[in-house]
C-alpha positions as YAML, in Angstrom:
chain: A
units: angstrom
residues:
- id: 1
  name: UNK
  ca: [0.00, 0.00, 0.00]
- id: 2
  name: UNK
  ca: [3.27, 2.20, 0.81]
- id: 3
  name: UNK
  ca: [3.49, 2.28, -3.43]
- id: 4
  name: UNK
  ca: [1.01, 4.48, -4.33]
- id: 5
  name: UNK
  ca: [2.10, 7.80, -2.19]
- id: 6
  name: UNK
  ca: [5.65, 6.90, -3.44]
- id: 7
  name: UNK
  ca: [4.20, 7.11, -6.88]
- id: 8
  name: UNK
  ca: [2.52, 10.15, -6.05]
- id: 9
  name: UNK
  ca: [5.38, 11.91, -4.74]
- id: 10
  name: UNK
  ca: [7.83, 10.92, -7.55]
- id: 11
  name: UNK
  ca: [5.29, 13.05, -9.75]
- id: 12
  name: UNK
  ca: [4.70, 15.83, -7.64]
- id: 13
  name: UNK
  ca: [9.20, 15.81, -7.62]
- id: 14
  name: UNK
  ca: [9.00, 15.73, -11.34]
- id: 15
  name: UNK
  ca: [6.24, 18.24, -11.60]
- id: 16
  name: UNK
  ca: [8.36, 20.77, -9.32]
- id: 17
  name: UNK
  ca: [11.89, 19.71, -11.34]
- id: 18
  name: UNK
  ca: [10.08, 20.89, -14.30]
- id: 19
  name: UNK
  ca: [8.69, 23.71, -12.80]
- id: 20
  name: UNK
  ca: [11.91, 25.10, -11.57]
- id: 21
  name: UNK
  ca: [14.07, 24.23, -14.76]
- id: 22
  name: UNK
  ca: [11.67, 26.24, -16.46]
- id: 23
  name: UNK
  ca: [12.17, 29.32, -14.21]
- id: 24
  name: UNK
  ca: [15.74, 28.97, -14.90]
- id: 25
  name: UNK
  ca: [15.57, 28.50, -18.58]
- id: 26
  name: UNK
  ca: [13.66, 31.68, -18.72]
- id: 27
  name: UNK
  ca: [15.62, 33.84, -16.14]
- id: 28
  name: UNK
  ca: [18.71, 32.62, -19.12]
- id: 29
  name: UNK
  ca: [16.61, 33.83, -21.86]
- id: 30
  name: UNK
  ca: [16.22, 37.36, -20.09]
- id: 31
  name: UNK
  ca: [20.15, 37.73, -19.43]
- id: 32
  name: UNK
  ca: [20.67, 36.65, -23.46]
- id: 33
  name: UNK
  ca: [17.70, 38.77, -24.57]
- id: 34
  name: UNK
  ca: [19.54, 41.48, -22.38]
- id: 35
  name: UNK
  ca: [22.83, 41.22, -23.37]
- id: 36
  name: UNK
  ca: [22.12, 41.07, -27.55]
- id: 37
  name: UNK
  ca: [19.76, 44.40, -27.04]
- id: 38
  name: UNK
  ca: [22.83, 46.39, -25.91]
- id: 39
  name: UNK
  ca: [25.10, 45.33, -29.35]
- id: 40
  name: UNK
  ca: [21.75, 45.94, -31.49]
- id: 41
  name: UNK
  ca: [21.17, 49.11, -30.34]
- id: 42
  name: UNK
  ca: [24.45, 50.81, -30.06]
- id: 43
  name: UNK
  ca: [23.73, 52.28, -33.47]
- id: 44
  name: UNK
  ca: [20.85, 54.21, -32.67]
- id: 45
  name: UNK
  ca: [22.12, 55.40, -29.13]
- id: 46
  name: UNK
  ca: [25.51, 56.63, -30.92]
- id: 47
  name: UNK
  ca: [22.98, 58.85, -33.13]
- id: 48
  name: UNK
  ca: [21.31, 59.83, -30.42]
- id: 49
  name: UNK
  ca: [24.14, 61.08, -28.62]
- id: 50
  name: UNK
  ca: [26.29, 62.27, -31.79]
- id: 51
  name: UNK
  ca: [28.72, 59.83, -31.25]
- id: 52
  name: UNK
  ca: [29.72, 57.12, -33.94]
- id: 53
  name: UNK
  ca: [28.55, 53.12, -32.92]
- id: 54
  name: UNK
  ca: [32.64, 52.02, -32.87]
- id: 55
  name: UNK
  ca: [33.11, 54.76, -29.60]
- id: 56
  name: UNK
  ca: [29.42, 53.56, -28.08]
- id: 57
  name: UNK
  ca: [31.05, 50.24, -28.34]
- id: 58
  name: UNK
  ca: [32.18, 50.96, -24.33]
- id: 59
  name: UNK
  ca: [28.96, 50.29, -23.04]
- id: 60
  name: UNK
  ca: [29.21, 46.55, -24.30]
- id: 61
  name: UNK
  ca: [32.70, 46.70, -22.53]
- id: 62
  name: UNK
  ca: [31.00, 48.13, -18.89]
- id: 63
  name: UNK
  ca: [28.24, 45.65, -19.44]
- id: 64
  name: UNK
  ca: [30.75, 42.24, -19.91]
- id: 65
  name: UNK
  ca: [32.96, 44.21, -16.66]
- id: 66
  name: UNK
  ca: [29.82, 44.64, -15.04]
- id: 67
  name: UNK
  ca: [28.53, 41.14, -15.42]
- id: 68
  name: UNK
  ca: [32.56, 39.52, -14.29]
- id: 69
  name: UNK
  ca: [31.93, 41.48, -10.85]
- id: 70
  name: UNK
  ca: [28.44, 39.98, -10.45]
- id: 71
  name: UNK
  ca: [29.20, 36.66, -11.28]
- id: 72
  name: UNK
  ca: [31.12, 35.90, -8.42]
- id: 73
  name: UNK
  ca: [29.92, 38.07, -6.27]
- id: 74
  name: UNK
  ca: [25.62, 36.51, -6.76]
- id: 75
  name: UNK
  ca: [28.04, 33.16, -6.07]
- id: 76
  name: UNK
  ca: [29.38, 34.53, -2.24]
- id: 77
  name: UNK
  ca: [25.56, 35.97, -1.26]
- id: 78
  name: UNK
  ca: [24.00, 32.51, -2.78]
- id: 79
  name: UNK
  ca: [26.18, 30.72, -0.36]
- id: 80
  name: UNK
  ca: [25.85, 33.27, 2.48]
- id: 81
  name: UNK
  ca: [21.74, 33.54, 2.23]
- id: 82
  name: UNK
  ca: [20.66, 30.91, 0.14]
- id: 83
  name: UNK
  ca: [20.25, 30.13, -3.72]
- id: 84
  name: UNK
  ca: [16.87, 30.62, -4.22]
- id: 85
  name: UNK
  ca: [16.87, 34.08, -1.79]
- id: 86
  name: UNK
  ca: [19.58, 35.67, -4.11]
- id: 87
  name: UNK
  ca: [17.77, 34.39, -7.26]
- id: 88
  name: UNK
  ca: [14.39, 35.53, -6.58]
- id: 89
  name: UNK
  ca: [16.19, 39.18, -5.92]
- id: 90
  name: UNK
  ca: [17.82, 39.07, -8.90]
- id: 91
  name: UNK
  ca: [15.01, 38.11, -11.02]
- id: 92
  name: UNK
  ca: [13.10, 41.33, -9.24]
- id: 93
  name: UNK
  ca: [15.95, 44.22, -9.47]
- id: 94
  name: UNK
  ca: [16.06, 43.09, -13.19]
...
């Protein structure tokens, strides 16, 4: 009789794996999506601010730099107050 809830259970596990590997998938598609809008629309920020493309090409630059100090540091606050915490604020500031 013990086989039934363990069935049960090994759904709800899968349901909830699924769940949260689509969460992630998505929060990658936002950092992509964000990342490719910056190169795409240096062209029309450089004519906005009279500047060729080539010399707008430093915000791609402050972007990567900006992302290498983040990196590590969403690593040391994951650790220090939890994965999901950390993620959940990340996904919300963004």
């Amino acid at each position: 009789m013990t086989a039934i809830p363990e069935i049960a259970t090994l759904s709800e596990t899968a349901t909830h794996a699924r769940r949260v590997a689509l969460i992630v998938a998505i929060a990658f598609f936002m950092q992509l999506l964000d990342s490719t809008i910056i190169s795409t629309s240096l062209p029309q920020m450089g004519a906005s601010f009279g500047v060729s493309p080539v010399a707008m090409s430093i915000g791609i630059t402050v972007y990567m730099l900006t992302m290498a100090v983040f990196v590590p540091l969403s690593g040391w606050l994951a650790d220090r107050f939890g994965a999901r915490n950390i993620f959940l604020l990340a996904i919300v500031l963004f």
